[in-house]
Coordinates of C-alpha atoms in Angstrom, one line a residue:
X1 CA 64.0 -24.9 70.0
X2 CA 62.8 -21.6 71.2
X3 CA 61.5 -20.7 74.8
X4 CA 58.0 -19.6 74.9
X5 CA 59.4 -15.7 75.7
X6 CA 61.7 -15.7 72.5
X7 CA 58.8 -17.5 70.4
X8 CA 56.4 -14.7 71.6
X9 CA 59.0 -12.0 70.4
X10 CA 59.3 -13.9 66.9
X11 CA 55.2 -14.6 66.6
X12 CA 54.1 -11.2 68.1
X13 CA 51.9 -12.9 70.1
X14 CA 52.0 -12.6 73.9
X15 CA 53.0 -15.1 75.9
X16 CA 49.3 -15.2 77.8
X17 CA 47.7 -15.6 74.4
X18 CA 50.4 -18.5 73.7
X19 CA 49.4 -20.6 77.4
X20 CA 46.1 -19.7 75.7
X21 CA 46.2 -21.3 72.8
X22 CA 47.8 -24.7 74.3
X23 CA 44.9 -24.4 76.4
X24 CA 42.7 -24.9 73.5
X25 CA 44.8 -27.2 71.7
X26 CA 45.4 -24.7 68.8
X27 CA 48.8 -24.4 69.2
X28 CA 50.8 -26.7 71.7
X29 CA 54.4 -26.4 72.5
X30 CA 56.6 -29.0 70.9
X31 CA 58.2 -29.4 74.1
X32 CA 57.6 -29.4 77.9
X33 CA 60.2 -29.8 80.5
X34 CA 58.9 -32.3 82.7
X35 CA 61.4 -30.8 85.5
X36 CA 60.4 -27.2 85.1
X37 CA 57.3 -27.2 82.8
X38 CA 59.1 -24.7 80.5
X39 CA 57.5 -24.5 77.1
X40 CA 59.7 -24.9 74.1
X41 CA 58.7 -24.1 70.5
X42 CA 59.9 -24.7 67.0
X43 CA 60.6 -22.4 64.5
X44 CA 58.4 -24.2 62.0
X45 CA 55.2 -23.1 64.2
X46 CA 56.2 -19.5 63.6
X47 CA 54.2 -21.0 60.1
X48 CA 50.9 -21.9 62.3
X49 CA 51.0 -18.6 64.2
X50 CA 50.5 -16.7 60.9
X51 CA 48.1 -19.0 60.3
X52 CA 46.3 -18.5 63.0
X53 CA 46.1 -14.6 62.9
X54 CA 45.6 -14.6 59.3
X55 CA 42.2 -16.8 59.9
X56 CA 41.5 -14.5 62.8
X57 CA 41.6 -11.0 60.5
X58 CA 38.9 -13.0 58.0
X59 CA 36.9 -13.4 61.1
X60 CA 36.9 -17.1 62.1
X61 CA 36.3 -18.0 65.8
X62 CA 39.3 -19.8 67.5
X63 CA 37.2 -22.8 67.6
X64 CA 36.9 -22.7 64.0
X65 CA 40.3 -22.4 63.0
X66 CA 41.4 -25.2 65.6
X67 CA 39.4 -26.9 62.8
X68 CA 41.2 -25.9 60.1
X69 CA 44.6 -26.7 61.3
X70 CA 43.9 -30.5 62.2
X71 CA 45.6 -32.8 60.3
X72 CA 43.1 -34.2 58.5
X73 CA 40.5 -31.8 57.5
X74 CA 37.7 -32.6 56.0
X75 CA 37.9 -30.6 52.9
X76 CA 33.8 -30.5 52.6
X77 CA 33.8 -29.4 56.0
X78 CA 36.2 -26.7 55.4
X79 CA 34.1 -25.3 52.5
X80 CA 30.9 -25.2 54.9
X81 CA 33.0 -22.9 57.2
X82 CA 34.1 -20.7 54.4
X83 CA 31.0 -20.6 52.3
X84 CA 29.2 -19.6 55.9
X85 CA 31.6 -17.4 56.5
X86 CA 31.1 -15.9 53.2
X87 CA 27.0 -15.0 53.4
X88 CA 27.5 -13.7 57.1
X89 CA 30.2 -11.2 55.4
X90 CA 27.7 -10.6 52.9
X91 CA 24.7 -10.0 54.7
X92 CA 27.1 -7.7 57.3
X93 CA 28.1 -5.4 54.1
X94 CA 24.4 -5.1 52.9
X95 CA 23.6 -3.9 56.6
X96 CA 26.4 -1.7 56.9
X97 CA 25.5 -0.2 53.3
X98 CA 21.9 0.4 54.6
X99 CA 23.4 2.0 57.8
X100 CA 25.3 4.2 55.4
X101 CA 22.6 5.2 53.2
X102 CA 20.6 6.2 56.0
X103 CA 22.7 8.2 57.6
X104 CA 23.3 9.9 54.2
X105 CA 19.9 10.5 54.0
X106 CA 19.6 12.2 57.5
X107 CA 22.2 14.4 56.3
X108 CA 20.4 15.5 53.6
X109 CA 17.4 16.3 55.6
X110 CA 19.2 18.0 58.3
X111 CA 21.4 20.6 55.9
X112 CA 18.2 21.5 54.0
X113 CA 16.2 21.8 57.6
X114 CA 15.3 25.1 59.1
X115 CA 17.4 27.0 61.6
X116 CA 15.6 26.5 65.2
X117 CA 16.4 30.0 66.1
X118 CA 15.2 31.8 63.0
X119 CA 11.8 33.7 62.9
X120 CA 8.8 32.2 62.3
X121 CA 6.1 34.0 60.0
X122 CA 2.5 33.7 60.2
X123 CA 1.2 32.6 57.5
X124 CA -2.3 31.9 55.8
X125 CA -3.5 28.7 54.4
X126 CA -5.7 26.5 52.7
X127 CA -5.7 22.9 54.4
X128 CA -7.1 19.8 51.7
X129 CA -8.8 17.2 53.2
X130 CA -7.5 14.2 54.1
X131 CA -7.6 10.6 54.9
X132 CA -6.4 9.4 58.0
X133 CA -6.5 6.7 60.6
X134 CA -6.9 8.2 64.4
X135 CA -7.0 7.4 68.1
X136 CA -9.4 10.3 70.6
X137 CA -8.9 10.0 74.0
X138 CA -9.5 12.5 77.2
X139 CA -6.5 12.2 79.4
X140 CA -3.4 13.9 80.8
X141 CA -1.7 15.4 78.3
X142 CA 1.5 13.4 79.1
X143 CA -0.4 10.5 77.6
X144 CA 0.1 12.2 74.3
X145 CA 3.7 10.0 73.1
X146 CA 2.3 7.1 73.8
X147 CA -1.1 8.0 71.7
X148 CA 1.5 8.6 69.2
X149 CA 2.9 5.3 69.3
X150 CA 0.1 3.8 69.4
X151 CA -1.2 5.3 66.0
X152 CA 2.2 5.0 64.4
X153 CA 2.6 0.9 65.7
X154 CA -1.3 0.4 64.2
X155 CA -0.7 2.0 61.1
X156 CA 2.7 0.7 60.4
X157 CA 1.4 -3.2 61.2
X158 CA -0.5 -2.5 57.7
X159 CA 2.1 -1.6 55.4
X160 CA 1.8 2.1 56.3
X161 CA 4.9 4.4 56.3
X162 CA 5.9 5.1 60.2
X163 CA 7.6 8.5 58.9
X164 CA 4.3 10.4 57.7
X165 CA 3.7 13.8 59.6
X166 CA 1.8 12.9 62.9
X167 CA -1.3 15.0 63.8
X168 CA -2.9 16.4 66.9
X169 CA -6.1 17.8 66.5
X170 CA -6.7 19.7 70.3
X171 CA -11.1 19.2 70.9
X172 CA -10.1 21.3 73.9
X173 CA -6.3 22.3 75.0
X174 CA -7.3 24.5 77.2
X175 CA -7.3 22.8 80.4
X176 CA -4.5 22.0 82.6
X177 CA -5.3 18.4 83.0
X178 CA -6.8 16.3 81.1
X179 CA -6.8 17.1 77.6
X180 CA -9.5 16.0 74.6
X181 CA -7.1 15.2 71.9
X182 CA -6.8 13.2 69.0
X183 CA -4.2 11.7 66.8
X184 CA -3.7 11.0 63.5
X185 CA -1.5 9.7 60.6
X186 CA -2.6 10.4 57.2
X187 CA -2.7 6.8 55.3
X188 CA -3.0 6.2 51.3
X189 CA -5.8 3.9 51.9
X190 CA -8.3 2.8 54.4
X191 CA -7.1 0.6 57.1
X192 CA -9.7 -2.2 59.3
X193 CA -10.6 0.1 62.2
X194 CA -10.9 -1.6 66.0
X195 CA -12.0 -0.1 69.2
X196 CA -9.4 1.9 69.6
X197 CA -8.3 3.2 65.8
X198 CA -10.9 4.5 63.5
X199 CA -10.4 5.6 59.8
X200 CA -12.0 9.3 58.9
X201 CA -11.2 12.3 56.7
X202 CA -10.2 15.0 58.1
X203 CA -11.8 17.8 56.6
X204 CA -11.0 20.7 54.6
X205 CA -9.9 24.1 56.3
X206 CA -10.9 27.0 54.0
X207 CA -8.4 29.1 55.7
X208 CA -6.3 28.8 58.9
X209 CA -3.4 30.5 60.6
X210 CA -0.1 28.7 60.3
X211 CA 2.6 29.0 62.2
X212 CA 5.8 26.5 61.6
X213 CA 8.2 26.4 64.4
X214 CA 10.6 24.3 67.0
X215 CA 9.1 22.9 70.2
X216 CA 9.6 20.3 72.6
X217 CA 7.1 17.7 72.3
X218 CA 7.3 17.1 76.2
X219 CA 6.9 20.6 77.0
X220 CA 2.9 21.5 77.0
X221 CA 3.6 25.0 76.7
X222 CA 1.1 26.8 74.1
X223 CA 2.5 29.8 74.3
X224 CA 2.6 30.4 70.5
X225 CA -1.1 29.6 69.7
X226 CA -1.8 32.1 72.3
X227 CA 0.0 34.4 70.3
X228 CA -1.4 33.2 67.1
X229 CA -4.8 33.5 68.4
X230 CA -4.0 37.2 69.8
X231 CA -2.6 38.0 66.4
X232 CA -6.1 36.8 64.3
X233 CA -8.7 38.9 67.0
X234 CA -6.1 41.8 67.1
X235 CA -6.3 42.4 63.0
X236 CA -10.5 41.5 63.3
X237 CA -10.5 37.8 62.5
X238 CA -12.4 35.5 64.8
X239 CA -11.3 32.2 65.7
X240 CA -13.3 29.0 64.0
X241 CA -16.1 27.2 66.9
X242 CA -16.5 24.6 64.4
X243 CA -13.3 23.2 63.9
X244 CA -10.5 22.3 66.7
X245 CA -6.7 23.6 66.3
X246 CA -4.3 20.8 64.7
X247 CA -0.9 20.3 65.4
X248 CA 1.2 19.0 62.9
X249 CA 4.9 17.1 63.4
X250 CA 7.0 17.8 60.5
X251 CA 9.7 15.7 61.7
X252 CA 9.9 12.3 62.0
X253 CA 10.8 10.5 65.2
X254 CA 13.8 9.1 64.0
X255 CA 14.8 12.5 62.5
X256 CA 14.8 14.3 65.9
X257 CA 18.0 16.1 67.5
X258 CA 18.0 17.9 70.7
X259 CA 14.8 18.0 72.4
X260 CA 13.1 20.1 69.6
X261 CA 11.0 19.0 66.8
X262 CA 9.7 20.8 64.0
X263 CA 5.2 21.4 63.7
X264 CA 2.9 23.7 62.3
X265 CA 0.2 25.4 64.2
X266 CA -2.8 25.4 62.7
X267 CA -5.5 27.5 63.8
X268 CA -9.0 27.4 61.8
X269 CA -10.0 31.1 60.8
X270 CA -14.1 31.4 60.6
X271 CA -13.9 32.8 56.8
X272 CA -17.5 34.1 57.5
X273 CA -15.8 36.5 59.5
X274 CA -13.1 37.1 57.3
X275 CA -12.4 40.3 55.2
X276 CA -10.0 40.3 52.2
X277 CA -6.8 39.2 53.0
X278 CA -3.4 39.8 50.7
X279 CA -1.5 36.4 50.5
X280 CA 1.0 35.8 51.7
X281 CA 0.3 37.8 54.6
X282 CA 3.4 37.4 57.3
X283 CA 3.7 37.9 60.9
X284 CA 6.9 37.7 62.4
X285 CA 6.9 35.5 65.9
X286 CA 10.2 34.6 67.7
X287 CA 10.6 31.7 69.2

């Protein structure tokens, strides 16, 4: 017989985890000294102890494998444990694969992603119209995030994909308050509309500045359409009345490091005003 200090040197297992285990009745001592209470094992357990941590590395709660070292095991029972065990394994691989390909994919995205430190050229463009479903609303301009969600959630509920480019179109972004803004997530079809959400095409900008850059979406700092909008009346280009300046988020949420995300500026150009203009026509601002 071994003392429960030598059996813990054989097993490897402390001799907490032993009292342990005779707690549970998943491994009792063969012996107990009335007198003393000193455990006493037998050599032959060493056997159950390997057991034990063998069933332990598949996965199997204690509880479990107390049921698998009874004497008389039910053998169907055994094979609802394992063939349980099995699926859970399963469906934990599948998740970990999906884990992995995602993570892959972000990786992709991010070395092919822009530096946020590089300059940024003005550029301009032709914007196509476009289909989308959108929330308006006049309030502070912290409100905007949540607007977002609340587009994204609405759209997502009907089979829409969550990581389209968002869209701010700024009715007035002027004042320091309360802003008129909208948002909008470009859909592939039209969606039922409610009091809140309403489905409408965005329509087409014959030519607007552009400007691609890095800002925090938290910041309401417009510092670079002020620039933009210096940079079109400074080379005799006048500013579109008839169409708001639109935001666009190029990244998705989930895609987001730091406190930066990647947009576009655009600014609508009033192409009666407009004289000939070489493309690509660039204008360096650093951001």
């Amino acid at each position: 017989m071994l003392k429960i200090s030598s059996f813990s040197k054989l097993s490897h297992v402390s001799v907490k985890t032993l009292r342990y285990y005779d707690h549970l009745g998943l491994l009792m001592p063969t012996i107990v000294d009335q007198s003393n209470g000193y455990r006493y094992y037998s050599a032959e357990q060493l056997l159950t102890v390997k057991r034990i941590q063998a069933f332990k590395e598949q996965g199997f709660t204690l509880e479990q494998i107390k049921t698998f070292l009874q004497e008389h095991a039910a053998s169907a029972n055994v094979k609802k444990t394992l063939t349980a065990k099995q699926t859970e394994l399963q469906l934990t691989i599948q998740e970990a694969q999906r884990q992995l390909n995602e993570v892959s994919e972000r990786l992709t995205r991010f070395e092919y992603s822009d530096e946020p430190d590089a300059a940024l050229p003005v550029t301009m463009r032709k914007v196509a119209p476009e289909l989308v479903a959108s929330i308006r609303s006049v309030a502070p301009r912290s409100n905007l995030c949540l607007l977002l969600d609340e587009i994204t959630q609405y759209t997502r509920s009907y089979g829409e994909d969550e990581s389209r480019s968002l869209i701010i179109i700024w009715h007035d972004w002027e004042s320091e308050d309360l802003a008129d803004m909208e948002v909008a997530i470009p859909i592939k079809k039209s969606i039922p509309e409610n009091d809140r959400v309403r489905m409408t095409m965005l329509p087409e900008l014959k030519l607007a500045a552009s400007v691609v850059h890095y800002r925090d979406p938290y910041n309401n700092d417009f510092s670079v359409s002020d620039e933009i909008v210096t940079w079109i009346t400074s080379n005799g280009y006048r500013v579109s009345d008839k169409e708001p300046i639109r935001e666009i988020y190029l990244t998705a949420d989930k895609d987001i490091y730091g406190n930066k995300r990647k947009s576009e500026i655009l600014i609508p150009i009033d192409t009666a005003q407009k004289r000939s203009i070489p493309f690509p026509f660039l204008f360096l601002i650093l951001t």
